[in-house]
Amino acid sequence: MVNVAILGYGTVGSGVYEVITTNNKLINKKAGEDVSIKYVLDLRDFPGDPVEKVLVHDFNVILEDPSVKVVVEVMGGVEPAYTFAKKSLLAGKSVCTSNKELVANKGPELIRIAKENKVNFLFEASCGGGIPIIRPLNSSLTADDIIEISGILNGTTNYILTKMTDEGWDFDTALKKAQELGYAERNPEADVLGYDACRKIAILSSLAYGKTVGYEDIHTEGITSVTYEDIEYAKKMGYAIKLIASSEKKDGKIYAMVAPMLVRRDHPLCSINGVFNAIFVRGNMLGDAMFYGSGAGKLPTASAVAGDVVDAVRHVGKNIMVFWDEEKEDLQDIGDFKHQFFVRVKGDKDTVKEKAEKLFSVTGYTDAGIDNETGFVTEIMKEDDFEKAYAQLEGAVAKLRIKD
Ligand code: HSE
C-alpha cells in the first residue's frame, strides 16, 4: 500500500480525488501497489463531502507521516507550494504537481532535490492539461535534437478566440463562460495576457533543450488587443487567430515568444478549437509530431496528475532522470525574429498602396468590408525593421504576425 496526500481541494485537487477513487482498482493494477488517499490538505472545511474523513488543515501532519510516499501539489502559485514541495522531497516523498508557476519558477531546483533524495518531482499536468507531452519529451524523444516546439498552450484563450470567431461572442462573455467551465486561472489576466502560455512554453523549451529557459525572458503578448475587425480580416484571408507559444532553435540560437498570430487554414494548429490544446514538435530525426487533447478543466488535468502518481508509485526509491539543468539558456532578442506581418491601415486600397509600398515589400492587399480601411501583408522581415517602418506608417490601425 502506498499512501498519497493531496495539497489543495480546489478544481484540480477534487478532480485528482475523483480520478483516484473512481478508477482505484485499475490504478492499483497499473501501479502494482494499492494506492490510497490518506490526507487532503485545505484551509477550508467541506461539510457533507466524502473528503471530510481525510481532510487536514496542517501540512506538518502529512510531512511527519512516513507512510505518505507521494504528495500531490495542486494549490497553484509559488508559495506555499514551493515550501511544501521542497520539504516533501527532502523528507523522501515524491511530488506530483499541475502547478506551472511552481515548475517554471522552481522546476530545476526541485528536480535536483528529487534526484539527491532518490524520489521524483513529476509535472505532466503543468503543460497541456490532459495531453501527455512532458513524458514524451523527457522519455520518448530523447534521441532527437528538438528544433521547434510551438503550440496552443492555453485553453481559456483558445476557447475565447474560437467563440469570438465562430459564434460572434464578445470577449467578456467568452471569458465569463471559460471561468464557469473551470478553465480560467483564478486571476484571468494570467490567461488573457499570455503569462500562462509563457510559463508552459518555458517549461517545454527547458525540457527540450536541457537548460533553463526563463519565462521572464520570453517576449509575451496576450489576446486583449484582438478585435472583431481583426477576426473579419483573418476569415477573409483564410486564417484563424490563435495565441501561439513558440520556441525554435536556429543555428544554435533559441527564439521563443508568445503572441496572437494569424495561422493559415492548412496549418495543423489552425483547426485546434475550443478548450483543446495542441503541441507541435519538430525533431532533426523525428520530423514532425503533434500532441492534441483537452488542455484545461478538472478531470483532464487531474487525469495527468493521477498518471504521475502511478509513475511515482512504480518508482518508489528510484529517481527518473529529467533532462533539465539549472544553468540558464540565452534567448535571442525579439528584434531578431523574422515573420510576415499583417497590417491594417486607414484609407482605400490606392491610398494605402502608395503609403505602404514606400516602407514595406507588400505581398497582397485585403478589403474585409471595414469602413475606410485596407489590410496588407508584408514579405518576411525582421521585427526590428518592421517596427521602424510601422512607426512611420500614417493611419496604421493594427498589426499581427503571421505564423510561418
Ligand atoms: N488556465 C489554464 C488554461 C488552465 O486555460 O489553459 C490549464 O493550465
Coordinates of C-alpha atoms and ligand atoms in Angstrom, one line a residue:
M1 CA 0.0 0.0 0.0
V2 CA 1.3 3.5 -0.9
N3 CA -0.3 6.5 0.8
V4 CA -0.9 9.7 -1.1
A5 CA -1.7 13.2 0.2
I6 CA -3.3 15.9 -1.9
L7 CA -2.4 19.5 -1.1
G8 CA -5.4 21.6 -2.2
Y9 CA -9.1 20.6 -2.8
G10 CA -9.9 23.1 -5.5
T11 CA -10.9 22.3 -9.1
V12 CA -7.8 20.1 -9.8
G13 CA -7.4 18.7 -6.3
S14 CA -11.0 17.5 -6.1
G15 CA -10.5 16.1 -9.7
V16 CA -7.5 14.1 -8.5
Y17 CA -9.5 12.7 -5.6
E18 CA -12.3 11.8 -8.0
V19 CA -9.9 10.1 -10.5
I20 CA -8.1 8.1 -7.9
T21 CA -11.3 6.9 -6.1
T22 CA -13.3 6.3 -9.3
N23 CA -10.5 4.3 -11.1
N24 CA -9.0 2.9 -7.9
K25 CA -8.9 -0.8 -9.0
L26 CA -7.4 0.0 -12.3
I27 CA -4.9 2.4 -10.8
N28 CA -3.8 -0.2 -8.3
K29 CA -3.2 -2.8 -11.0
K30 CA -1.3 -0.3 -13.2
A31 CA 0.8 1.0 -10.2
G32 CA 1.5 -2.6 -9.0
E33 CA 0.5 -1.4 -5.4
D34 CA -2.6 -0.3 -3.7
V35 CA -2.9 3.5 -3.9
S36 CA -4.8 5.1 -1.0
I37 CA -5.5 8.8 -0.4
K38 CA -4.7 9.2 3.3
Y39 CA -4.9 13.0 3.5
V40 CA -6.3 16.0 1.7
L41 CA -5.0 19.4 2.9
D42 CA -7.1 22.5 2.6
L43 CA -7.8 25.5 4.8
R44 CA -11.5 25.2 4.2
D45 CA -14.0 22.6 5.6
F46 CA -16.2 20.7 3.2
P47 CA -19.3 19.6 5.3
G48 CA -21.0 16.6 3.8
D49 CA -18.3 15.9 1.2
P50 CA -16.7 12.4 1.5
V51 CA -13.3 14.2 1.6
E52 CA -14.1 15.2 5.2
K53 CA -12.8 11.9 6.6
V54 CA -9.3 12.5 5.2
L55 CA -9.3 16.3 5.5
V56 CA -6.5 18.0 7.4
H57 CA -5.6 21.7 7.9
D58 CA -1.9 21.3 8.9
F59 CA 0.7 20.4 6.4
N60 CA 3.0 19.0 9.1
V61 CA 0.6 16.1 9.7
I62 CA 1.5 15.0 6.1
L63 CA 5.1 15.8 6.3
E64 CA 5.6 13.9 9.6
D65 CA 3.8 10.8 8.4
P66 CA 6.4 8.4 7.0
S67 CA 3.7 6.2 5.4
V68 CA 2.9 9.1 2.9
K69 CA 5.2 8.4 -0.1
V70 CA 3.5 10.7 -2.7
V71 CA 2.4 14.3 -2.3
V72 CA 0.1 15.8 -4.9
E73 CA 0.6 19.6 -5.0
V74 CA -2.4 21.3 -6.7
M75 CA -2.7 24.5 -4.8
G76 CA -1.3 26.8 -7.5
G77 CA 1.0 29.8 -7.1
V78 CA 4.6 29.7 -6.0
E79 CA 4.1 29.9 -2.2
P80 CA 3.4 27.9 -0.1
A81 CA 3.5 25.3 -2.9
Y82 CA 7.3 25.6 -3.2
T83 CA 8.0 25.3 0.6
F84 CA 5.6 22.3 0.8
A85 CA 7.1 20.6 -2.3
K86 CA 10.7 21.1 -1.2
K87 CA 10.0 19.8 2.4
S88 CA 8.2 16.8 0.9
L89 CA 11.1 15.9 -1.4
L90 CA 13.7 16.4 1.4
A91 CA 11.5 14.1 3.6
G92 CA 11.7 11.3 0.9
K93 CA 8.3 11.8 -0.6
S94 CA 7.7 12.2 -4.4
V95 CA 5.8 15.3 -5.5
C96 CA 3.3 15.4 -8.5
T97 CA 2.1 18.8 -9.5
S98 CA -0.1 20.6 -12.0
N99 CA 1.4 23.9 -10.9
K100 CA 3.0 25.6 -13.9
E101 CA 4.1 28.7 -11.8
L102 CA 5.9 26.4 -9.4
V103 CA 7.6 24.4 -12.2
A104 CA 8.5 27.4 -14.3
N105 CA 10.0 29.2 -11.2
K106 CA 11.5 26.4 -9.2
G107 CA 11.5 23.3 -11.5
P108 CA 15.2 22.7 -12.0
E109 CA 15.9 23.1 -8.2
L110 CA 13.1 20.7 -7.3
I111 CA 14.3 18.2 -9.9
R112 CA 17.8 18.3 -8.4
I113 CA 16.5 17.9 -4.9
A114 CA 14.3 15.0 -6.0
K115 CA 17.4 13.3 -7.6
E116 CA 19.5 13.9 -4.5
N117 CA 16.8 12.2 -2.4
K118 CA 16.0 9.3 -4.7
V119 CA 12.4 10.5 -5.2
N120 CA 10.6 12.1 -8.1
F121 CA 9.3 15.6 -9.0
L122 CA 6.7 15.0 -11.7
F123 CA 4.7 17.7 -13.5
E124 CA 2.9 16.2 -16.6
A125 CA -0.2 18.3 -15.9
S126 CA 1.7 21.6 -15.8
C127 CA 1.5 21.9 -19.7
G128 CA -1.4 21.0 -22.0
G129 CA -3.8 19.8 -19.3
G130 CA -4.5 16.1 -20.0
I131 CA -2.2 15.9 -23.0
P132 CA 0.9 13.7 -22.5
I133 CA 3.8 16.0 -23.5
I134 CA 6.2 16.2 -20.6
R135 CA 6.8 12.4 -20.5
P136 CA 7.2 12.2 -24.3
L137 CA 9.8 15.0 -24.3
N138 CA 11.6 13.5 -21.3
S139 CA 11.4 9.8 -22.1
S140 CA 10.5 9.2 -25.8
L141 CA 12.1 12.0 -27.9
T142 CA 15.5 11.5 -26.3
A143 CA 17.3 10.6 -29.5
D144 CA 16.3 13.8 -31.3
D145 CA 17.7 17.3 -31.4
I146 CA 14.4 19.2 -30.9
I147 CA 14.4 22.2 -33.2
E148 CA 10.9 23.5 -32.7
I149 CA 8.1 23.4 -30.2
S150 CA 5.1 25.5 -30.9
G151 CA 1.6 25.2 -29.8
I152 CA -1.7 26.4 -28.4
L153 CA -1.0 26.0 -24.7
N154 CA -3.8 27.9 -23.1
G155 CA -7.3 26.5 -23.2
T156 CA -9.0 29.7 -21.9
T157 CA -7.7 32.0 -24.7
N158 CA -8.3 29.3 -27.4
Y159 CA -11.9 29.0 -26.1
I160 CA -12.4 32.8 -26.2
L161 CA -10.9 33.2 -29.7
T162 CA -12.9 30.2 -31.0
K163 CA -16.2 31.6 -29.6
M164 CA -15.4 35.1 -30.9
T165 CA -14.7 33.7 -34.4
D166 CA -17.4 31.0 -34.7
E167 CA -20.3 32.4 -32.6
G168 CA -19.5 36.2 -32.7
W169 CA -19.4 36.3 -28.9
D170 CA -17.7 39.3 -27.4
F171 CA -14.6 38.9 -25.3
D172 CA -16.1 39.3 -21.9
T173 CA -19.0 36.8 -22.5
A174 CA -16.5 34.2 -23.7
L175 CA -14.1 34.8 -20.7
K176 CA -17.0 34.5 -18.2
K177 CA -18.1 31.2 -19.8
A178 CA -14.5 29.9 -19.6
Q179 CA -14.4 30.8 -15.9
E180 CA -17.7 29.0 -15.3
L181 CA -16.3 25.9 -17.1
G182 CA -13.3 25.8 -14.8
Y183 CA -10.7 26.6 -17.5
A184 CA -9.5 30.0 -16.4
E185 CA -6.9 30.9 -13.8
R186 CA -8.1 32.4 -10.6
N187 CA -6.7 35.7 -11.9
P188 CA -7.8 35.6 -15.6
E189 CA -5.0 38.1 -16.5
A190 CA -2.6 35.1 -16.4
D191 CA -4.6 33.6 -19.3
V192 CA -5.6 36.6 -21.4
L193 CA -2.2 38.4 -21.1
G194 CA -0.4 35.3 -22.2
Y195 CA 1.5 34.6 -18.9
D196 CA 0.2 31.1 -18.5
A197 CA 1.2 30.1 -22.1
C198 CA 4.6 31.7 -21.5
R199 CA 5.3 29.6 -18.4
K200 CA 4.3 26.5 -20.3
I201 CA 6.5 27.2 -23.3
A202 CA 9.3 28.0 -20.9
I203 CA 8.9 24.5 -19.2
L204 CA 8.6 22.7 -22.6
S205 CA 11.6 24.5 -24.0
S206 CA 13.7 23.8 -20.9
L207 CA 12.9 20.1 -21.2
A208 CA 13.6 20.1 -25.0
Y209 CA 16.9 22.0 -24.9
G210 CA 18.1 20.8 -21.4
K211 CA 18.9 24.2 -19.9
T212 CA 16.6 26.6 -18.0
V213 CA 14.6 28.8 -20.4
G214 CA 13.5 31.7 -18.1
Y215 CA 9.8 32.6 -18.6
E216 CA 10.7 36.2 -17.7
D217 CA 13.0 36.3 -20.8
I218 CA 10.2 35.3 -23.3
H219 CA 8.5 38.1 -25.2
T220 CA 4.8 37.7 -24.3
E221 CA 1.7 39.3 -25.7
G222 CA -1.9 38.3 -24.8
I223 CA -5.2 38.4 -26.7
T224 CA -6.8 41.5 -25.2
S225 CA -6.0 43.6 -28.2
V226 CA -7.6 41.2 -30.7
T227 CA -10.7 42.7 -32.1
Y228 CA -13.8 41.7 -34.1
E229 CA -12.3 43.5 -37.1
D230 CA -9.0 41.5 -36.9
I231 CA -11.1 38.3 -36.9
E232 CA -13.0 39.5 -40.0
Y233 CA -9.8 40.1 -41.9
A234 CA -8.4 36.7 -40.8
K235 CA -11.5 35.0 -42.1
K236 CA -11.4 36.9 -45.4
M237 CA -7.7 35.9 -45.9
G238 CA -8.2 32.2 -44.9
Y239 CA -6.5 32.4 -41.5
A240 CA -7.6 31.9 -37.9
I241 CA -6.2 34.0 -35.0
K242 CA -4.6 31.8 -32.3
L243 CA -2.4 32.5 -29.3
I244 CA 0.8 30.8 -30.3
A245 CA 3.6 29.9 -27.9
S246 CA 6.6 29.0 -29.8
S247 CA 10.2 28.1 -29.3
E248 CA 12.7 27.4 -32.2
K249 CA 16.4 26.6 -32.4
K250 CA 18.1 28.1 -35.4
D251 CA 21.9 28.0 -35.9
G252 CA 22.2 27.1 -32.2
K253 CA 20.2 30.1 -31.1
I254 CA 16.8 29.9 -29.3
Y255 CA 13.9 32.1 -30.3
A256 CA 10.9 32.0 -28.0
M257 CA 7.8 34.1 -27.9
V258 CA 4.0 34.1 -27.1
A259 CA 1.7 36.2 -29.2
P260 CA -1.6 36.1 -31.1
M261 CA -0.8 35.1 -34.7
L262 CA -2.6 34.5 -38.0
V263 CA -2.4 30.8 -38.7
R264 CA -3.2 29.7 -42.2
R265 CA -6.1 27.3 -42.7
D266 CA -3.9 24.3 -43.8
H267 CA -1.6 24.5 -40.8
P268 CA -2.3 21.7 -38.2
L269 CA -2.7 24.3 -35.4
C270 CA -5.5 26.2 -37.2
S271 CA -8.1 23.5 -36.6
I272 CA -7.5 23.3 -32.8
N273 CA -10.6 24.9 -31.3
G274 CA -12.3 25.5 -28.0
V275 CA -10.5 24.4 -24.9
F276 CA -8.3 22.0 -26.8
N277 CA -4.6 22.4 -26.9
A278 CA -2.0 21.1 -29.3
I279 CA 1.8 21.0 -29.2
F280 CA 3.7 20.7 -32.4
V281 CA 7.2 19.2 -32.0
R282 CA 9.9 19.1 -34.7
G283 CA 13.0 17.0 -34.2
N284 CA 16.0 16.7 -36.5
M285 CA 15.4 13.0 -36.9
L286 CA 11.7 12.6 -36.0
G287 CA 10.4 15.3 -38.4
D288 CA 7.1 16.5 -37.1
A289 CA 4.8 15.2 -34.4
M290 CA 1.7 16.8 -32.8
F291 CA 0.1 16.1 -29.4
Y292 CA -3.5 17.1 -29.1
G293 CA -6.2 16.9 -26.5
S294 CA -8.1 18.6 -23.6
G295 CA -5.9 21.5 -22.5
A296 CA -7.7 22.5 -19.3
G297 CA -10.5 21.5 -17.0
K298 CA -10.9 19.5 -13.8
L299 CA -10.8 15.9 -15.0
P300 CA -8.3 16.1 -17.9
T301 CA -5.8 17.9 -15.7
A302 CA -6.5 15.5 -12.8
S303 CA -6.0 12.5 -15.1
A304 CA -2.5 13.7 -15.9
V305 CA -1.7 14.3 -12.2
A306 CA -3.0 10.8 -11.3
G307 CA -0.9 9.3 -14.1
D308 CA 2.1 10.9 -12.4
V309 CA 1.0 9.4 -9.1
V310 CA 1.1 5.9 -10.7
D311 CA 4.6 6.6 -12.1
A312 CA 5.7 7.8 -8.7
V313 CA 4.4 4.6 -7.0
R314 CA 6.1 2.5 -9.7
H315 CA 9.4 4.2 -8.9
V316 CA 9.4 4.4 -5.1
G317 CA 13.1 4.6 -4.1
K318 CA 14.3 5.3 -7.7
N319 CA 14.7 8.6 -9.4
I320 CA 13.5 9.0 -13.0
M321 CA 16.1 11.1 -14.8
V322 CA 14.9 14.5 -16.0
F323 CA 17.0 16.4 -18.6
W324 CA 16.7 20.0 -17.3
D325 CA 19.8 21.7 -16.0
E326 CA 19.7 24.7 -13.6
E327 CA 22.0 26.7 -16.0
K328 CA 20.2 29.5 -17.9
E329 CA 19.7 29.3 -21.7
D330 CA 20.3 32.6 -23.5
L331 CA 17.4 33.7 -25.7
Q332 CA 17.5 35.8 -28.8
D333 CA 16.2 39.3 -28.7
I334 CA 12.7 39.8 -30.1
G335 CA 14.1 42.3 -32.7
D336 CA 15.9 39.5 -34.5
F337 CA 12.8 37.3 -35.0
K338 CA 11.6 37.1 -38.6
H339 CA 7.9 36.9 -39.8
Q340 CA 5.5 38.1 -42.3
F341 CA 3.2 40.7 -40.8
F342 CA -0.4 41.7 -41.5
V343 CA -1.2 45.4 -41.1
R344 CA -4.5 47.4 -41.1
V345 CA -4.4 51.0 -42.3
K346 CA -6.9 53.8 -42.7
G347 CA -7.8 54.5 -46.3
D348 CA -8.9 52.9 -49.6
K349 CA -6.6 50.5 -51.4
D350 CA -5.0 53.1 -53.7
T351 CA -4.1 55.4 -50.8
V352 CA -2.8 52.6 -48.6
K353 CA -0.8 51.1 -51.5
E354 CA 1.0 54.4 -52.0
K355 CA 1.9 54.7 -48.3
A356 CA 2.7 51.1 -47.7
E357 CA 5.0 50.5 -50.6
K358 CA 7.3 53.3 -49.6
L359 CA 8.0 51.4 -46.3
F360 CA 7.4 47.7 -46.9
S361 CA 7.6 44.9 -49.5
V362 CA 3.9 44.1 -49.8
T363 CA 2.7 40.7 -50.9
G364 CA -1.0 41.5 -51.1
Y365 CA -4.0 43.6 -50.0
T366 CA -7.3 42.8 -48.4
D367 CA -10.6 44.6 -48.1
A368 CA -12.7 43.0 -45.3
G369 CA -15.5 45.4 -45.7
I370 CA -14.4 47.6 -42.7
D371 CA -15.3 51.3 -43.4
N372 CA -12.3 53.3 -44.9
E373 CA -9.8 50.6 -44.1
T374 CA -7.4 48.3 -46.1
G375 CA -5.2 45.5 -44.9
F376 CA -1.9 44.4 -46.4
V377 CA 0.7 41.6 -45.8
T378 CA 4.4 42.1 -45.8
E379 CA 7.2 39.9 -47.0
I380 CA 9.2 38.1 -44.2
M381 CA 11.1 40.7 -42.3
K382 CA 12.9 41.3 -39.0
E383 CA 10.8 42.5 -36.1
D384 CA 13.1 45.5 -35.6
D385 CA 12.8 46.5 -39.3
F386 CA 9.1 46.0 -39.2
E387 CA 8.6 48.2 -36.0
K388 CA 10.7 51.0 -37.5
A389 CA 8.6 51.1 -40.7
Y390 CA 5.3 50.6 -38.8
A391 CA 6.1 53.6 -36.7
Q392 CA 6.3 55.8 -39.8
L393 CA 3.1 54.4 -41.4
E394 CA 0.4 57.1 -41.3
G395 CA -3.1 55.9 -40.4
A396 CA -1.8 52.5 -39.1
V397 CA -4.6 50.8 -37.1
A398 CA -3.3 47.3 -36.0
K399 CA -0.7 44.6 -36.8
L400 CA -0.5 40.9 -36.3
R401 CA 2.3 38.4 -37.0
I402 CA 1.7 35.5 -39.4
K403 CA 2.8 32.1 -38.3
D404 CA 5.2 30.5 -40.8
Ligands
HSE1 N1 -6.0 28.4 -17.3 C1 -5.3 27.3 -17.9 C2 -5.8 27.2 -19.4 C3 -5.6 26.0 -17.2 O1 -6.7 27.9 -19.7 O2 -5.1 26.6 -20.2 C4 -4.7 24.9 -17.6 O3 -3.4 25.1 -17.4

